[in-house]
Coordinates of C-alpha atoms and ligand atoms in Angstrom, one line a residue:
X22 CA 27.7 -1.7 11.3
X23 CA 28.2 0.4 14.4
X24 CA 27.0 -0.6 17.9
X25 CA 25.1 -3.6 16.7
X26 CA 23.8 -5.5 19.7
X27 CA 23.7 -9.1 18.7
X28 CA 21.0 -10.4 21.0
X29 CA 17.3 -9.5 21.2
X30 CA 14.0 -10.9 22.2
X31 CA 12.2 -9.9 19.0
X32 CA 13.6 -9.0 15.6
X33 CA 11.2 -7.3 13.2
X34 CA 12.2 -7.2 9.5
X35 CA 10.9 -4.1 7.8
X36 CA 9.9 -0.7 9.2
X37 CA 6.8 -0.3 7.0
X38 CA 3.1 0.1 7.8
X39 CA 2.9 -3.1 9.9
X40 CA 6.5 -3.1 11.2
X41 CA 6.3 0.3 12.8
X42 CA 3.2 -0.6 14.7
X43 CA 4.8 -3.8 15.9
X44 CA 8.0 -2.1 17.0
X45 CA 5.9 0.4 19.0
X46 CA 3.8 -2.3 20.7
X47 CA 6.5 -4.9 21.5
X48 CA 9.0 -2.3 22.8
X49 CA 6.3 -1.0 25.2
X50 CA 7.4 -3.8 27.5
X51 CA 10.7 -2.5 28.9
X52 CA 11.7 -6.0 29.9
X53 CA 12.1 -7.1 26.3
X54 CA 14.7 -6.0 23.7
X55 CA 13.5 -5.3 20.2
X56 CA 15.4 -4.8 17.0
X57 CA 13.7 -3.2 13.9
X58 CA 15.7 -3.9 10.8
X59 CA 15.0 -1.7 7.7
X60 CA 16.7 -2.0 4.3
X61 CA 16.0 1.6 3.5
X62 CA 17.3 4.9 5.1
X63 CA 15.8 7.3 7.6
X64 CA 12.8 9.1 6.3
X65 CA 14.0 12.7 6.8
X66 CA 13.3 14.0 3.4
X67 CA 11.4 17.0 2.2
X68 CA 9.9 14.8 -0.5
X69 CA 8.4 12.4 2.1
X70 CA 7.3 15.2 4.4
X71 CA 5.6 17.2 1.6
X72 CA 2.5 15.4 0.2
X73 CA 3.0 16.4 -3.4
X74 CA 6.6 15.2 -3.1
X75 CA 5.1 11.8 -4.1
X76 CA 5.8 12.9 -7.6
X77 CA 9.6 12.9 -6.9
X78 CA 9.4 9.7 -4.7
X79 CA 7.9 7.6 -7.5
X80 CA 10.7 8.7 -9.9
X81 CA 13.5 8.1 -7.5
X82 CA 15.2 5.0 -6.1
X83 CA 16.5 6.2 -2.8
X84 CA 13.2 5.6 -0.9
X85 CA 11.7 3.2 -3.5
X86 CA 12.5 -0.4 -4.5
X87 CA 11.2 0.5 -8.0
X88 CA 10.3 -3.0 -9.0
X89 CA 9.2 -4.2 -12.4
X90 CA 6.9 -7.2 -13.0
X91 CA 7.5 -10.0 -15.5
X92 CA 6.0 -9.3 -18.9
X93 CA 2.2 -9.6 -18.6
X94 CA 0.7 -11.9 -21.3
X95 CA -2.8 -10.3 -21.0
X96 CA -1.3 -6.7 -21.1
X97 CA 0.4 -7.0 -24.5
X98 CA 3.6 -8.4 -22.8
X99 CA 4.2 -5.2 -20.9
X100 CA 6.3 -5.1 -17.7
X101 CA 4.6 -2.9 -15.1
X102 CA 6.4 -0.6 -12.8
X103 CA 5.8 -1.4 -9.1
X104 CA 7.1 1.2 -6.7
X105 CA 7.4 0.1 -3.1
X106 CA 8.6 2.1 -0.1
X107 CA 12.1 1.6 1.2
X108 CA 12.7 3.8 4.2
X109 CA 11.4 4.1 7.7
X110 CA 7.6 4.0 7.2
X111 CA 7.9 1.7 4.2
X112 CA 5.3 2.3 1.6
X113 CA 3.4 4.6 3.9
X114 CA 6.3 7.0 3.4
X115 CA 5.8 7.1 -0.4
X116 CA 2.1 6.4 -0.8
X117 CA -0.8 8.7 -1.7
X118 CA -2.0 8.9 2.0
X119 CA -5.6 7.9 1.4
X120 CA -7.1 6.7 4.6
X121 CA -9.3 3.7 3.9
X122 CA -10.2 0.5 5.8
X123 CA -12.0 -1.4 3.1
X124 CA -15.5 -3.0 3.2
X125 CA -16.6 -4.8 6.5
X126 CA -17.6 -7.8 4.4
X127 CA -14.0 -8.4 3.3
X128 CA -12.9 -9.0 6.8
X129 CA -15.9 -11.2 7.6
X130 CA -14.8 -13.3 4.5
X131 CA -11.3 -13.7 6.0
X132 CA -12.9 -15.0 9.2
X133 CA -15.3 -17.3 7.4
X134 CA -12.3 -18.8 5.5
X135 CA -10.8 -20.3 8.6
X136 CA -9.3 -17.2 10.3
X137 CA -11.2 -16.7 13.6
X138 CA -10.8 -13.4 15.2
X139 CA -10.4 -11.4 11.9
X140 CA -14.0 -10.5 11.3
X141 CA -15.1 -6.9 11.0
X142 CA -16.2 -6.7 14.6
X143 CA -12.8 -7.9 15.7
X144 CA -10.7 -5.5 13.5
X145 CA -12.9 -2.4 13.8
X146 CA -11.8 -1.5 17.4
X147 CA -8.2 -1.6 16.1
X148 CA -8.9 0.9 13.3
X149 CA -10.7 3.1 15.9
X150 CA -7.9 2.8 18.4
X151 CA -5.3 3.8 15.8
X152 CA -7.2 6.8 14.5
X153 CA -7.0 10.5 15.5
X154 CA -9.8 11.7 13.4
X155 CA -10.0 15.5 12.7
X156 CA -13.7 15.5 13.2
X157 CA -13.5 13.7 16.5
X158 CA -14.5 10.3 17.8
X159 CA -17.8 8.5 17.2
X160 CA -18.9 4.9 17.0
X161 CA -16.8 4.3 13.9
X162 CA -13.9 6.7 14.5
X163 CA -11.2 7.3 17.0
X164 CA -10.2 10.7 18.3
X165 CA -7.0 10.2 20.2
X166 CA -5.0 7.5 18.4
X167 CA -1.5 8.0 16.9
X168 CA -2.6 8.1 13.3
X169 CA -3.8 11.5 12.1
X170 CA -6.7 11.3 9.6
X171 CA -7.6 14.7 8.1
X172 CA -9.5 16.3 5.4
X173 CA -7.4 17.6 2.5
X174 CA -6.3 21.1 3.4
X175 CA -6.7 22.6 0.0
X176 CA -8.5 20.4 -2.5
X177 CA -8.2 21.4 -6.1
X178 CA -11.3 22.9 -7.8
X179 CA -11.1 20.0 -10.3
X180 CA -11.5 17.5 -7.5
X181 CA -14.5 19.3 -6.1
X182 CA -16.0 19.3 -9.6
X183 CA -15.3 15.6 -10.0
X184 CA -17.4 14.9 -6.9
X185 CA -20.3 16.9 -8.3
X186 CA -20.0 15.1 -11.7
X187 CA -20.0 11.8 -9.8
X188 CA -23.2 12.7 -8.1
X189 CA -24.8 13.9 -11.4
X190 CA -23.8 10.6 -12.9
X191 CA -25.8 8.8 -10.3
X192 CA -23.4 8.0 -7.5
X193 CA -24.4 8.9 -3.9
X194 CA -22.4 11.7 -2.4
X195 CA -20.1 10.2 0.2
X196 CA -18.6 12.4 2.9
X197 CA -17.0 9.5 4.8
X198 CA -15.7 6.4 3.0
X199 CA -15.0 4.8 6.4
X200 CA -18.5 5.6 7.6
X201 CA -21.6 3.5 7.5
X202 CA -21.6 3.1 3.7
X203 CA -18.7 3.5 1.3
X204 CA -20.6 3.7 -2.1
X205 CA -20.4 7.0 -3.8
X206 CA -18.2 9.9 -4.8
X207 CA -16.3 12.2 -2.5
X208 CA -13.1 13.7 -1.4
X209 CA -10.7 11.3 0.3
X210 CA -9.5 11.8 3.9
X211 CA -5.7 11.5 4.2
X212 CA -3.1 10.5 6.7
X213 CA -1.8 14.0 7.2
X214 CA -1.3 16.5 10.0
X215 CA -1.0 20.2 9.3
X216 CA -0.8 19.4 5.6
X217 CA 2.2 17.1 6.1
X218 CA 2.5 13.4 5.5
X219 CA 1.7 11.3 8.5
X220 CA 3.3 7.9 7.8
X221 CA 3.4 4.8 10.0
X222 CA 6.8 6.0 11.1
X223 CA 5.5 9.4 12.2
X224 CA 2.5 7.8 14.0
X225 CA 4.1 4.8 15.6
X226 CA 7.9 5.1 15.5
X227 CA 8.8 8.7 16.2
X228 CA 7.1 8.9 19.6
X229 CA 9.0 5.9 20.9
X230 CA 12.3 6.1 19.0
X231 CA 14.2 6.9 22.2
X232 CA 13.2 3.8 24.1
X233 CA 16.4 2.1 25.4
X234 CA 15.1 -1.4 24.6
X235 CA 14.5 -0.6 20.9
X236 CA 17.2 -0.7 18.3
X237 CA 16.4 0.7 14.9
X238 CA 18.9 -0.4 12.2
X239 CA 18.4 1.4 8.9
X240 CA 20.1 0.5 5.6
X241 CA 20.4 -3.1 6.8
X242 CA 19.1 -5.8 4.4
X243 CA 17.9 -9.0 6.1
X244 CA 19.2 -11.8 4.0
X245 CA 18.2 -14.9 5.9
X246 CA 16.3 -16.1 8.9
X247 CA 18.5 -18.4 10.9
X248 CA 17.2 -21.7 12.2
X249 CA 18.2 -24.2 14.8
X250 CA 16.3 -27.2 13.6
X251 CA 12.9 -25.9 12.8
X252 CA 13.0 -23.0 15.2
X253 CA 13.9 -19.4 14.0
X254 CA 16.7 -18.2 16.3
X255 CA 18.0 -15.1 14.5
X256 CA 18.6 -13.1 11.4
X257 CA 21.5 -12.5 9.0
X258 CA 21.8 -8.9 7.9
X259 CA 23.9 -7.1 5.4
X260 CA 24.6 -3.4 5.6
X261 CA 27.2 -0.7 6.2
X262 CA 29.8 -2.8 4.4
X263 CA 29.5 -6.0 6.5
X264 CA 27.3 -9.0 7.3
X265 CA 26.4 -10.2 10.7
X266 CA 24.0 -12.4 12.6
X267 CA 21.5 -11.1 15.2
X268 CA 20.0 -13.5 17.6
X269 CA 16.3 -13.6 18.6
X270 CA 15.5 -15.3 21.9
X271 CA 11.8 -15.3 21.2
X272 CA 10.7 -14.5 17.7
X273 CA 11.5 -13.1 14.3
X274 CA 8.6 -11.3 12.6
X275 CA 8.7 -10.5 8.9
X276 CA 7.1 -7.2 7.9
X277 CA 8.8 -6.8 4.6
X278 CA 5.6 -6.5 2.5
X279 CA 4.0 -8.6 -0.2
X280 CA 7.1 -8.9 -2.4
X281 CA 9.9 -9.1 0.2
X282 CA 8.4 -11.3 2.9
X283 CA 7.9 -14.3 0.6
X284 CA 11.4 -13.6 -0.9
X285 CA 13.0 -13.7 2.5
X286 CA 11.1 -16.9 3.5
X287 CA 12.3 -18.6 0.3
X288 CA 15.9 -17.4 0.8
X289 CA 15.7 -18.9 4.3
X290 CA 14.5 -22.3 3.0
X291 CA 10.8 -22.0 3.4
X292 CA 8.8 -22.3 0.2
X293 CA 7.9 -24.6 -2.6
X294 CA 10.4 -27.5 -2.3
X295 CA 11.1 -27.9 -6.0
X296 CA 11.7 -24.2 -6.5
X297 CA 14.1 -24.0 -3.5
X298 CA 16.0 -27.0 -4.8
X299 CA 16.2 -25.4 -8.2
X300 CA 17.7 -22.3 -6.5
X301 CA 20.2 -24.5 -4.6
X302 CA 18.6 -23.5 -1.2
X303 CA 18.4 -26.2 1.5
X304 CA 14.7 -26.7 2.5
X305 CA 13.7 -26.0 6.1
X306 CA 10.0 -26.4 5.4
X307 CA 8.3 -27.3 2.2
X308 CA 5.6 -24.6 2.0
X309 CA 4.0 -24.5 -1.5
X310 CA 2.0 -21.4 -0.7
X311 CA 4.9 -19.1 -0.2
X312 CA 4.8 -16.5 -3.0
X313 CA 1.5 -17.8 -4.4
X314 CA -1.9 -16.1 -4.2
X315 CA -0.5 -12.7 -5.4
X316 CA -3.3 -10.2 -5.8
X317 CA -3.3 -6.6 -6.8
X318 CA -5.7 -3.8 -7.9
X319 CA -5.2 -3.4 -11.6
X320 CA -6.1 0.1 -12.8
X321 CA -6.9 1.9 -16.0
X322 CA -7.2 5.6 -16.6
X323 CA -9.0 8.2 -18.6
X324 CA -7.1 11.5 -19.0
X325 CA -7.8 14.8 -20.6
X326 CA -6.5 18.3 -20.9
X327 CA -8.0 21.1 -18.8
X328 CA -8.1 24.5 -20.5
X329 CA -8.5 26.4 -17.2
X330 CA -5.0 25.7 -15.8
X331 CA -6.5 25.2 -12.4
X332 CA -5.0 21.7 -12.4
X333 CA -1.5 20.8 -11.1
X334 CA 0.7 20.9 -14.2
X335 CA 3.7 22.2 -16.0
X336 CA 3.4 25.4 -18.0
X337 CA 5.0 28.8 -18.5
X338 CA 3.9 30.0 -15.0
X339 CA 5.0 26.9 -13.1
X340 CA 8.3 28.1 -11.6
X341 CA 6.9 31.3 -9.9
X342 CA 3.7 29.3 -8.9
X343 CA 5.9 26.6 -7.3
X344 CA 7.9 29.2 -5.4
X345 CA 4.7 30.8 -4.1
X346 CA 3.3 27.5 -3.1
X347 CA 6.5 26.4 -1.4
X348 CA 6.4 29.5 0.8
X349 CA 2.7 29.0 1.6
X350 CA 3.4 25.4 2.5
X351 CA 6.3 26.2 4.7
X352 CA 4.6 29.1 6.5
X353 CA 1.0 27.9 6.8
X354 CA 1.0 24.2 5.9
X355 CA -1.5 24.8 3.1
X356 CA -1.7 25.2 -0.7
X357 CA -1.0 23.0 -3.7
X358 CA 1.9 21.1 -2.1
X359 CA -0.4 19.6 0.5
X360 CA -2.1 17.7 -2.3
X361 CA -1.9 13.9 -2.1
X362 CA -2.4 13.8 -5.9
X363 CA -5.3 11.3 -5.6
X364 CA -7.6 13.8 -3.9
X365 CA -11.1 12.5 -4.8
X366 CA -12.7 9.3 -5.9
X367 CA -15.3 6.8 -4.9
X368 CA -16.7 3.4 -5.0
X369 CA -19.4 1.9 -7.3
X370 CA -21.0 -1.3 -8.3
X371 CA -20.8 -2.1 -12.0
X372 CA -24.0 -4.2 -12.1
X373 CA -27.1 -4.6 -10.0
X374 CA -27.2 -7.4 -7.4
X375 CA -23.6 -6.9 -6.1
X376 CA -23.3 -7.0 -2.3
X377 CA -20.4 -4.5 -2.3
X378 CA -18.8 -2.0 -4.6
X379 CA -16.5 -3.7 -7.1
X380 CA -14.7 -0.7 -8.5
X381 CA -12.9 2.3 -7.0
X382 CA -12.1 5.6 -8.6
X383 CA -9.1 7.8 -7.9
X384 CA -9.3 11.3 -9.3
X385 CA -6.0 13.2 -9.8
X386 CA -6.1 16.9 -10.8
X387 CA -3.1 16.4 -12.9
X388 CA -2.1 14.7 -16.1
X389 CA -0.3 11.5 -15.1
X390 CA 1.9 9.5 -17.5
X391 CA 3.9 6.4 -16.4
X392 CA 3.2 7.0 -12.7
X393 CA 4.4 10.6 -13.0
X394 CA 7.8 9.5 -14.3
X395 CA 7.2 11.2 -17.6
X396 CA 6.7 14.9 -17.4
X397 CA 3.8 16.2 -19.4
X398 CA 3.6 19.8 -20.6
X399 CA 0.3 21.4 -19.8
X400 CA -2.6 21.0 -17.5
X401 CA -5.1 18.2 -17.2
X402 CA -6.6 15.5 -15.0
X403 CA -6.5 11.7 -14.7
X404 CA -9.4 9.5 -13.6
X405 CA -8.3 6.0 -12.4
X406 CA -10.7 3.1 -12.1
X407 CA -9.6 -0.2 -10.5
X408 CA -11.2 -3.5 -9.9
X409 CA -11.5 -4.2 -6.2
X410 CA -11.7 -7.9 -6.0
X411 CA -9.9 -9.5 -9.0
X412 CA -10.0 -13.2 -9.5
X413 CA -6.6 -13.4 -11.1
X414 CA -3.8 -14.8 -9.0
X415 CA -0.1 -14.4 -9.5
X416 CA 3.1 -15.4 -7.9
X417 CA 6.4 -14.2 -6.5
X418 CA 9.4 -16.5 -7.1
X419 CA 13.1 -16.2 -6.6
X420 CA 15.2 -15.1 -9.6
X421 CA 18.4 -16.0 -7.7
X422 CA 19.5 -17.2 -4.3
X423 CA 21.3 -13.9 -4.0
X424 CA 19.3 -11.6 -1.6
X425 CA 20.4 -8.6 -3.5
X426 CA 18.6 -9.7 -6.7
X427 CA 15.0 -8.7 -7.2
X428 CA 12.5 -11.6 -7.1
X429 CA 10.3 -12.4 -10.1
X430 CA 7.0 -10.7 -9.7
X431 CA 4.3 -12.2 -11.9
X432 CA 0.9 -10.8 -11.0
X433 CA -0.7 -12.6 -14.0
X434 CA -3.1 -9.7 -14.4
X435 CA -6.4 -10.5 -16.2
X436 CA -5.5 -14.2 -16.2
X437 CA -9.1 -14.8 -15.0
X438 CA -11.7 -14.3 -17.6
X439 CA -14.1 -12.2 -15.4
X440 CA -11.6 -9.5 -14.5
X441 CA -11.5 -7.8 -17.9
X442 CA -15.3 -7.4 -17.9
X443 CA -15.3 -5.5 -14.6
X444 CA -12.7 -3.1 -15.7
X445 CA -14.6 -2.5 -19.0
X446 CA -17.8 -1.7 -17.0
X447 CA -15.7 0.5 -14.7
X448 CA -14.3 2.5 -17.6
X449 CA -17.8 3.1 -19.0
X450 CA -18.8 4.4 -15.5
X451 CA -15.8 6.6 -15.4
X452 CA -16.6 8.0 -18.8
X453 CA -20.2 8.7 -17.7
X454 CA -18.9 10.7 -14.8
X455 CA -16.7 12.8 -17.1
X456 CA -19.6 13.4 -19.3
X457 CA -21.8 14.9 -16.5
X458 CA -22.7 18.6 -16.7
X459 CA -20.5 19.6 -13.7
X460 CA -17.5 18.4 -15.7
X461 CA -18.1 20.4 -18.9
X462 CA -16.1 23.5 -17.9
X463 CA -13.0 21.3 -17.8
X464 CA -13.9 18.9 -20.6
X465 CA -13.8 21.5 -23.3
X466 CA -10.3 20.7 -24.4
X467 CA -10.3 16.9 -24.4
X468 CA -7.3 15.7 -26.5
X469 CA -6.0 12.6 -24.7
X470 CA -6.7 9.2 -26.3
X471 CA -10.1 7.9 -25.3
X472 CA -11.7 4.6 -26.6
X473 CA -15.2 4.4 -28.0
X474 CA -17.3 3.4 -25.0
X475 CA -19.8 1.5 -27.2
X476 CA -17.1 -0.7 -28.7
X477 CA -16.3 -3.5 -26.2
X478 CA -13.4 -4.7 -28.3
X479 CA -11.9 -1.2 -28.4
X480 CA -12.3 -1.0 -24.6
X481 CA -10.6 -4.3 -24.1
X482 CA -7.7 -3.3 -26.3
X483 CA -7.4 0.0 -24.4
X484 CA -7.3 -1.8 -21.1
X485 CA -4.7 -4.3 -22.3
X486 CA -2.5 -1.5 -23.7
X487 CA -2.8 0.9 -20.7
X488 CA -3.7 -0.8 -17.4
X489 CA -1.2 -0.3 -14.6
X490 CA -1.0 -1.1 -10.9
X491 CA -2.6 1.1 -8.2
X492 CA 0.0 -0.2 -5.8
X493 CA -1.8 -2.7 -3.6
X494 CA -0.1 -6.1 -3.9
X495 CA -1.1 -8.6 -1.1
X496 CA -1.6 -12.2 -0.4
X497 CA 1.8 -13.9 -0.9
X498 CA 2.1 -15.4 2.6
X499 CA -1.6 -16.2 2.9
X500 CA -3.2 -16.7 6.2
X501 CA -5.5 -19.7 6.5
X502 CA -6.3 -23.1 8.0
X503 CA -5.6 -25.3 4.9
X504 CA -2.3 -26.9 3.9
X505 CA -1.5 -24.3 1.2
X506 CA -1.7 -21.4 3.7
X507 CA 1.6 -20.0 4.8
X508 CA 0.6 -18.6 8.2
X509 CA -2.1 -19.6 10.6
X510 CA -4.7 -17.2 12.0
X511 CA -2.2 -16.1 14.7
X512 CA 0.3 -15.3 11.9
X513 CA 2.7 -18.1 12.8
X514 CA 4.5 -19.6 9.9
X515 CA 3.4 -23.2 9.4
X516 CA 5.9 -26.0 10.1
X517 CA 8.4 -24.0 12.1
X518 CA 8.6 -22.2 15.4
X519 CA 9.6 -18.6 16.4
X520 CA 8.6 -17.1 13.1
X521 CA 5.6 -14.9 12.1
X522 CA 4.7 -12.8 9.1
X523 CA 2.7 -9.6 9.6
X524 CA 2.1 -7.3 6.6
X525 CA 0.1 -7.1 3.4
X526 CA 1.3 -10.6 2.4
X527 CA -0.9 -12.4 4.9
X528 CA -4.2 -11.1 3.4
X529 CA -6.1 -14.2 2.2
X530 CA -8.1 -12.0 -0.2
X531 CA -7.4 -8.4 -1.2
X532 CA -9.7 -6.0 0.5
X533 CA -11.9 -3.6 -1.4
X534 CA -10.0 -0.4 -0.8
X535 CA -6.5 1.0 -0.2
X536 CA -4.2 -1.1 1.9
X537 CA -2.2 1.1 4.3
X538 CA -4.6 1.3 7.3
X539 CA -5.3 -2.5 7.0
X540 CA -1.6 -3.2 7.2
X541 CA -1.3 -1.2 10.3
X542 CA -4.2 -3.1 11.7
X543 CA -2.4 -6.4 10.8
X544 CA 0.7 -5.1 12.7
X545 CA -1.5 -4.4 15.8
X546 CA -3.1 -7.9 15.6
X547 CA 0.4 -9.5 15.4
X548 CA 1.6 -7.6 18.5
X549 CA -1.4 -9.0 20.4
X550 CA -0.7 -12.5 19.3
X551 CA 3.0 -12.2 20.2
X552 CA 2.2 -10.8 23.7
X553 CA -0.5 -13.4 24.4
X554 CA 1.7 -16.3 23.2
X555 CA 4.6 -15.0 25.4
X556 CA 2.3 -15.2 28.4
X557 CA 1.3 -18.7 27.7
X558 CA 4.8 -19.8 26.9
Ligands
LIG626 C1 3.0 4.7 -4.6 C2 2.0 4.0 -3.6 C3 0.8 4.7 -3.3 C4 0.0 4.1 -2.4 N1 -1.1 4.8 -2.0 C5 -1.9 4.4 -1.0 C6 -2.9 5.2 -0.4 O1 -3.1 6.3 -0.8 N2 -3.6 4.7 0.7 C7 -3.4 3.4 1.1 O2 -4.1 3.0 2.1 N3 -2.4 2.6 0.6 C8 -1.6 3.1 -0.4 N4 -0.6 2.3 -0.9 C9 -0.4 1.0 -0.4 C10 0.1 0.9 1.1 O3 1.0 2.0 1.3 C11 0.8 -0.4 1.3 O4 -0.1 -1.5 1.0 C12 1.3 -0.6 2.7 O5 2.1 0.5 3.1 C13 2.1 -1.9 2.8 O6 2.5 -2.1 4.1 P1 3.4 -3.3 4.5 O7 3.6 -3.2 6.0 O8 2.9 -4.6 4.0 O9 4.8 -3.1 3.8 P2 5.6 -1.8 3.5 O10 5.0 -0.6 4.1 O11 5.9 -1.7 2.1 O12 6.9 -2.0 4.4 C14 7.9 -3.0 4.1 C15 9.2 -2.5 4.6 O13 10.1 -3.6 4.7 C16 11.4 -3.2 4.3 N5 12.1 -4.4 3.8 C17 11.7 -5.2 2.8 N6 12.5 -6.3 2.7 C18 13.5 -6.1 3.7 C19 14.6 -6.8 4.0 N7 15.0 -8.0 3.4 N8 15.4 -6.3 5.0 C20 15.1 -5.2 5.7 N9 14.0 -4.4 5.4 C21 13.2 -4.9 4.4 C22 11.1 -2.2 3.1 O14 12.2 -1.4 2.8 C23 9.9 -1.5 3.7 O15 10.3 -0.4 4.4 C24 0.3 2.8 -1.8 C25 1.5 2.2 -2.1 C26 2.4 2.8 -3.0 C27 3.7 2.1 -3.3

């Protein structure tokens, strides 16, 4: 590893959504030295920069951990594919760019569960501070933050028709899912600028990359947090053909995401005692909650062919169309390649009396099979519906004490009886939207499998046979005040000193929306806690 300075004040593990924010904020103090350690490479790739490049990113492994779950008993024993970002920017470098904060009530729930300072009124100013909203600032939006939030440059005609169909099916029209009310159908806003991806790395890392007190180490895998007694004092890293130890005078902060942060804690001797013992790892702190409380948005789709060929697809004219679009994208930053794939969608309540929407739609003007890994000939569309607040809880455990071995990911989807019913109701709602008049021009050619919506058993079978992740795992280093919590409300790991976790894993409950902006907010909160605690010693 070239020029590796061994001694820092703060070491951040993982340059993802949260880690980039932390690196920016902590290194703003020129008196401290910060090291940002990232297992993946630099993010200079045309696939990352070009929004529609997501199709290639999900297929490849260079910027993607490309995990697989354990066989899921409630999903016919299927293993589900779990892409996660592995590059500067983390998952924000391979995601679908939808900008969403979630429902205010979700954060108030976090606060009510023993996490003071995490209520909506506390976190809203951070979302606003981060945002550079295309339409300017107002009470709920920021106008001059580092994170560009824009309308889609060139939404597909099918996405526009989906919104109309949603309205005809009874959903309110929603022009701002981060506005006063999130119920309804609409086009998503995206983290893009001039039609290009605007990841956490673009927003928070690029502008400060030259700071002399910040070292960014790419292609370096953190393999263990090093302790002196019960205090974290450094990090073992592996990369560029060698292994070495970095020392952290003040803190090590884990931002590896919902799979890797609990893995690294366990590799370092923090986790369920019996499990660590079984893995032959000496226990530093017996923390039964590490890896537990895994939550994700399980998602099921309806897909159909589109006879108009307006969708994004593969046909006889694809190559010349692609060349034309590439030129357009390069010269003017517009056209099909600016599509984030999941262009439209919405939020709905599957039954009366609910306080918040319980399902979310993602509409893709393309036929998607196996996360885009399987090429489909022809044109079509895919409507996703996911349950926003599942009751099922899974777990991450080690498969091996070797840091190079993928941990066991067991989301235990649909292990709670209520979850299947919400997805079933969500599917019926999705079908209603696709049966609305605005959709009929595209629906003429329907040929994809579609269950009988009146037959509950057929719907359940369809869900069990087809549901997939919509990529929002959280909760595996849960924040809370009880003994099973992994971090306290200042994100300090319980039972040890000098160690925090700040990423999707700290969410006590999954929020009702996409998780990128919330993870950046978590990174900001962590940076404040670190700075305040450094003041008070
Ligand atoms: C395909 C996909 C589509 C998505 N679409 C959207 C969307 O449209 N909108 C939205 O809001 N959310 C979306 N999400 C979810 C969102 O992007 C993530 O929830 C969020 O980025 C997670 O942030 P994080 O900070 O927890 O972790 P990540 O951003 O995943 O960052 C973790 C980083 O840590 C690194 N790392 C892990 N372990 C180690 C180690 N041992 N040593 C060194 N480095 C390590 C990883 O390589 C990675 O770079 C999507 C996610 C995916 C995968």
